[in-house]
XYZ file of C-alpha atoms in Angstrom:
369
model
C -17.452 -20.284 -43.918
C -14.270 -20.111 -45.614
C -14.000 -16.801 -47.230
C -15.374 -17.436 -51.036
C -12.283 -15.675 -52.307
C -9.522 -17.177 -50.126
C -6.215 -18.010 -52.286
C -4.161 -20.850 -51.685
C -2.453 -20.662 -55.287
C -2.670 -19.159 -58.540
C -3.237 -20.405 -61.584
C -0.721 -19.846 -64.857
C 0.001 -21.072 -68.017
C -2.619 -23.313 -69.444
C -5.320 -22.203 -67.224
C -5.076 -18.703 -68.567
C -5.422 -20.212 -72.503
C -8.584 -22.468 -70.851
C -9.760 -19.241 -69.163
C -9.565 -16.835 -72.470
C -10.861 -19.619 -74.619
C -13.894 -20.600 -72.425
C -14.941 -17.186 -71.441
C -15.549 -16.508 -75.247
C -17.307 -19.827 -76.058
C -20.934 -19.079 -74.761
C -24.120 -18.329 -75.868
C -23.113 -16.533 -78.751
C -21.431 -19.031 -80.676
C -24.618 -20.526 -81.005
C -26.494 -17.888 -82.390
C -23.903 -15.966 -84.017
C -24.390 -17.103 -87.813
C -27.750 -15.531 -87.430
C -26.526 -12.342 -87.121
C -23.352 -12.252 -89.844
C -25.381 -14.224 -92.671
C -23.370 -13.197 -95.195
C -19.832 -16.014 -96.108
C -18.453 -12.573 -96.659
C -18.120 -12.007 -92.698
C -15.547 -14.723 -92.538
C -13.084 -11.679 -92.736
C -14.916 -9.962 -89.699
C -14.445 -12.884 -87.383
C -10.695 -12.448 -88.286
C -10.323 -8.758 -87.947
C -12.194 -8.318 -84.765
C -10.318 -11.458 -83.163
C -7.213 -9.756 -84.693
C -8.420 -6.795 -82.371
C -8.961 -8.711 -79.903
C -5.612 -9.665 -79.649
C -4.508 -6.414 -79.304
C -7.098 -6.053 -76.475
C -5.338 -9.074 -74.491
C -1.884 -7.372 -75.254
C -3.349 -4.617 -72.963
C -4.967 -6.797 -70.775
C -1.501 -8.828 -70.260
C 0.226 -5.340 -68.916
C -2.275 -5.226 -66.588
C -1.841 -8.881 -65.342
C 1.457 -8.546 -64.941
C 0.983 -5.326 -63.006
C 1.715 -4.961 -59.001
C -1.285 -3.076 -58.723
C -3.445 -6.127 -60.165
C -1.710 -8.444 -57.872
C -3.083 -6.375 -54.581
C -6.987 -6.880 -56.076
C -8.935 -4.391 -54.131
C -6.109 -2.651 -52.755
C -4.703 -2.042 -56.325
C -8.074 -0.850 -57.584
C -8.051 1.653 -54.721
C -4.516 2.874 -55.198
C -5.189 3.668 -58.860
C -8.342 5.060 -58.744
C -9.683 6.078 -54.970
C -12.067 4.411 -53.400
C -14.973 6.784 -54.421
C -14.189 5.759 -58.114
C -13.700 2.430 -57.494
C -17.720 2.456 -56.240
C -18.716 3.928 -59.095
C -16.937 1.446 -61.269
C -18.411 -1.467 -59.026
C -21.913 0.012 -59.789
C -21.660 -0.269 -63.326
C -20.217 -3.714 -62.995
C -23.556 -4.635 -61.147
C -26.030 -3.965 -63.689
C -23.483 -4.910 -66.492
C -22.957 -8.593 -64.813
C -26.999 -8.907 -63.918
C -27.543 -8.276 -67.740
C -24.986 -11.019 -68.927
C -26.179 -13.544 -66.708
C -29.836 -12.780 -67.259
C -28.882 -13.073 -71.357
C -26.721 -16.047 -70.868
C -29.526 -18.192 -68.533
C -32.132 -17.180 -70.926
C -30.740 -17.993 -73.864
C -29.840 -21.383 -72.798
C -32.828 -22.052 -71.131
C -34.541 -21.274 -74.300
C -32.337 -23.866 -75.939
C -33.376 -26.560 -73.399
C -37.325 -25.556 -73.609
C -37.300 -25.451 -77.933
C -35.102 -28.910 -77.983
C -35.403 -30.903 -74.450
C -38.003 -30.025 -72.607
C -41.026 -28.112 -74.549
C -43.341 -28.737 -71.564
C -41.598 -27.168 -68.813
C -42.198 -24.176 -67.609
C -39.203 -22.255 -68.111
C -39.015 -20.608 -64.438
C -38.357 -24.499 -63.325
C -35.311 -24.302 -66.065
C -33.729 -20.975 -64.540
C -33.984 -22.518 -61.094
C -32.293 -25.534 -61.992
C -29.592 -23.710 -63.961
C -29.188 -21.047 -61.544
C -29.191 -23.428 -58.866
C -25.991 -26.009 -60.085
C -24.533 -21.978 -60.486
C -24.748 -21.513 -57.418
C -23.519 -24.457 -56.039
C -20.270 -24.141 -58.166
C -19.726 -20.701 -56.743
C -20.806 -21.638 -53.492
C -16.924 -23.337 -53.169
C -15.331 -20.040 -53.905
C -13.381 -18.254 -56.786
C -10.929 -20.564 -56.735
C -12.569 -23.697 -57.027
C -14.649 -22.380 -59.487
C -11.898 -20.974 -61.864
C -10.788 -24.857 -62.137
C -13.992 -25.511 -63.404
C -12.885 -24.532 -66.517
C -11.101 -27.710 -67.384
C -14.337 -29.605 -67.000
C -16.123 -26.455 -69.375
C -13.056 -26.869 -71.623
C -13.155 -30.884 -71.675
C -17.238 -31.103 -72.342
C -16.815 -28.519 -75.013
C -13.938 -28.353 -77.017
C -14.486 -31.738 -78.601
C -17.735 -30.733 -80.126
C -15.997 -29.212 -83.270
C -15.604 -32.483 -84.376
C -19.158 -33.336 -84.566
C -19.838 -30.464 -87.547
C -16.820 -32.082 -89.979
C -18.967 -34.511 -92.063
C -20.909 -30.373 -92.933
C -17.838 -29.325 -94.148
C -17.678 -32.282 -97.315
C -20.117 -32.913 -99.994
C -23.024 -33.679 -100.274
C -23.959 -32.270 -97.567
C -21.388 -29.055 -97.836
C -22.454 -26.523 -100.807
C -19.283 -24.627 -101.722
C -20.726 -22.138 -103.738
C -22.646 -20.598 -100.797
C -19.249 -19.173 -99.681
C -19.709 -16.793 -102.576
C -19.159 -13.879 -102.467
C -16.074 -13.606 -100.229
C -15.674 -10.052 -100.977
C -19.055 -7.968 -100.050
C -20.610 -6.107 -102.555
C -22.658 -3.797 -100.578
C -22.383 -3.428 -96.835
C -25.612 -2.994 -94.862
C -26.671 -1.874 -90.821
C -27.086 -5.672 -90.794
C -23.437 -6.283 -91.633
C -21.766 -3.650 -88.940
C -24.498 -4.910 -86.536
C -22.834 -8.436 -87.133
C -19.254 -6.805 -86.269
C -20.428 -5.775 -83.154
C -21.555 -8.611 -82.193
C -18.264 -10.365 -83.081
C -16.209 -8.133 -80.938
C -18.964 -8.187 -78.146
C -18.464 -12.397 -78.317
C -14.682 -11.825 -77.847
C -15.234 -9.787 -74.740
C -15.418 -12.293 -72.368
C -11.918 -11.783 -71.299
C -12.796 -8.593 -69.391
C -13.835 -10.133 -66.419
C -10.515 -11.811 -65.920
C -8.732 -8.101 -65.375
C -10.613 -8.406 -61.708
C -9.597 -12.119 -60.896
C -6.119 -11.156 -60.818
C -5.476 -12.008 -57.480
C -5.915 -16.189 -58.163
C -3.775 -15.676 -61.722
C -0.078 -16.122 -62.383
C 1.814 -12.505 -62.822
C 4.274 -14.479 -64.924
C 5.391 -12.280 -67.591
C 5.212 -15.473 -69.812
C 1.478 -15.103 -69.679
C 1.358 -13.181 -73.083
C 1.556 -16.600 -75.204
C -1.209 -17.949 -73.588
C -3.867 -15.329 -73.748
C -2.537 -15.438 -77.743
C -3.119 -19.104 -78.088
C -6.274 -18.605 -76.033
C -7.907 -15.868 -78.255
C -6.263 -17.978 -81.617
C -8.755 -21.203 -80.325
C -12.004 -19.155 -80.489
C -10.892 -17.784 -83.887
C -10.643 -20.634 -85.316
C -13.886 -22.324 -83.351
C -15.829 -19.229 -84.202
C -14.355 -19.686 -87.976
C -15.564 -23.336 -88.443
C -18.756 -22.870 -86.850
C -20.125 -20.405 -89.172
C -18.560 -21.583 -92.145
C -20.230 -25.287 -91.026
C -23.992 -23.452 -91.014
C -23.067 -21.348 -93.844
C -21.670 -24.714 -96.158
C -25.203 -26.296 -94.945
C -27.762 -23.686 -94.984
C -26.492 -21.114 -97.173
C -26.754 -16.858 -96.219
C -30.500 -16.759 -97.856
C -31.827 -19.373 -95.587
C -29.453 -18.715 -92.424
C -31.256 -15.183 -91.392
C -34.150 -17.274 -90.475
C -33.204 -20.115 -87.821
C -33.199 -19.401 -84.500
C -30.266 -22.143 -83.227
C -28.582 -22.703 -86.135
C -25.563 -25.044 -85.036
C -28.166 -26.577 -82.204
C -30.733 -27.413 -85.422
C -27.205 -29.113 -87.569
C -27.027 -31.517 -84.737
C -30.342 -33.313 -84.911
C -29.140 -33.836 -89.126
C -26.297 -35.888 -87.943
C -26.926 -39.797 -87.801
C -24.958 -42.346 -85.911
C -25.742 -45.829 -85.521
C -25.477 -45.601 -82.027
C -27.423 -42.215 -81.433
C -30.446 -40.575 -82.280
C -30.368 -37.156 -81.607
C -27.072 -35.567 -80.928
C -28.273 -32.393 -80.533
C -29.828 -33.733 -77.432
C -25.923 -34.296 -76.340
C -24.484 -31.023 -77.644
C -27.000 -28.852 -75.548
C -26.428 -30.523 -72.583
C -22.847 -31.067 -72.653
C -22.453 -27.466 -73.729
C -24.407 -26.784 -70.073
C -20.906 -26.788 -68.427
C -19.388 -23.409 -70.258
C -22.915 -22.063 -69.302
C -22.629 -22.940 -65.295
C -18.926 -22.097 -65.299
C -19.858 -18.453 -67.028
C -22.599 -18.040 -64.879
C -20.277 -19.114 -61.146
C -18.152 -17.093 -62.300
C -19.950 -14.139 -63.095
C -22.081 -14.232 -59.552
C -18.733 -13.894 -57.499
C -18.027 -11.369 -59.796
C -21.828 -9.938 -58.899
C -21.155 -10.760 -54.981
C -17.995 -9.140 -54.965
C -18.943 -5.701 -56.711
C -22.133 -5.588 -54.159
C -19.358 -5.627 -51.383
C -17.680 -3.014 -52.851
C -20.633 -0.671 -53.317
C -21.849 -1.462 -49.676
C -17.981 -0.985 -48.008
C -17.680 -4.129 -46.765
C -14.660 -5.507 -48.641
C -12.850 -5.888 -44.963
C -15.491 -8.367 -43.565
C -15.937 -11.790 -44.193
C -18.210 -13.613 -46.805
C -21.406 -14.929 -46.055
C -23.699 -17.632 -47.102
C -26.338 -14.938 -46.446
C -24.259 -12.527 -48.601
C -24.049 -15.248 -51.307
C -27.789 -16.141 -51.657
C -28.997 -13.002 -51.409
C -27.289 -11.977 -54.610
C -28.420 -15.159 -56.259
C -32.021 -13.891 -55.161
C -31.471 -11.037 -57.298
C -30.398 -12.637 -60.150
C -32.715 -15.153 -59.800
C -36.032 -12.629 -59.300
C -34.480 -10.196 -62.153
C -34.211 -13.304 -64.842
C -37.709 -14.105 -63.956
C -39.073 -10.551 -64.557
C -36.772 -10.434 -67.881
C -38.227 -13.610 -69.457
C -42.155 -12.507 -68.062
C -41.863 -8.921 -69.293
C -39.330 -8.989 -72.446
C -37.985 -12.604 -73.818
C -41.200 -14.039 -74.251
C -41.015 -12.096 -77.672
C -39.045 -11.809 -80.812
C -38.491 -8.035 -80.287
C -37.911 -7.663 -76.659
C -35.074 -11.074 -77.123
C -33.589 -8.803 -79.900
C -33.442 -5.806 -77.883
C -32.171 -7.217 -74.768
C -29.093 -9.077 -77.556
C -28.687 -5.054 -78.999
C -28.241 -3.583 -75.676
C -26.128 -6.615 -74.391
C -23.818 -6.239 -78.110
C -23.307 -2.601 -77.278
C -22.179 -2.975 -73.936
C -19.929 -6.161 -74.034
C -18.035 -4.070 -77.044
C -17.846 -0.691 -74.644
C -16.450 -2.451 -71.816
C -14.190 -4.548 -74.286
C -12.900 -1.626 -76.024
C -12.593 0.216 -72.841
C -11.950 -1.345 -69.397
C -7.946 -2.965 -70.834
C -7.430 0.802 -72.137
C -8.324 2.307 -68.888
C -6.396 -0.216 -67.401
C -3.241 0.026 -68.955
C -3.431 3.995 -69.141
C -3.941 4.031 -64.689
C -0.929 1.564 -64.385
C 1.284 3.437 -66.835
C 0.436 6.645 -65.583
C 0.754 5.806 -61.919
C 4.516 4.398 -62.624
C 5.566 7.708 -64.670
C 4.640 9.576 -61.632
């Protein structure tokens, strides 16, 4: 078996743009309006997006550093073997939680809209099997899969253009744009947005496959700006359609809106939207599966040994069993779902704040010695 982490070429330019954008557009975009609710949270999307730009600037310094290009050896030089293993243990748990929530969230949509009579366990198995197939081709080909994920997801915004025009749109629902009060729900919404932007942090560990060209910063910025625009348009569309008072009562507002779109040729646009969105989930889960396997190899000090099918399959089984148990014990209830999403939001926001800063500081400190 060829190593899953072989490198024959590096990605730059447009790939950076697509990777940033697609790692930020996943389950959160479909449920974010429920957490934001109030129309003035459009400023929250913009402000958190601009802060994300600053974080990406820090990451760009890491991408262009000589330590990042060395991969695992670079981390050893910066932090030492013991500390790298500690980081890997935390990464192992965080990645496991993120894969679980991504999978359960998408399966929940499939079950609610398309396959209500099918056991969720079968849906979980199918999604993970597809992701395993993509990941088994290695990190390099999985990163290339981002092109398919982008082409199958970016056009979806066009479908929601009618919701910006009367009689569907009610522009009075956009007010107030200046908050008259600020609650705990609003702070939670800001945390949720920040966590939604956190996807690119995992690219920090994939630098050997990414170009260290110093011109990549503009692609990081453009990719993040595309995400800001997508989040804004989808949130504004849901506000215009539902209004703040009704928006908080809908589980998947973006998906439900698809069922109101009428065309001469197609009856259920929401089925198509959910199906095409699967490519983005498969891309996310496949990348995270390879990161998960890599974290296990670091923890077990096996980075100098070749990757094996048994190792990848064992990692996949750990994820499958964890998701099934999580679905059984927590995801079946609304409080359980909220608990998992809140934990993921806190962890996602925390690592997005911490990881770029730690990497940037470590490189600058090492270079000054």
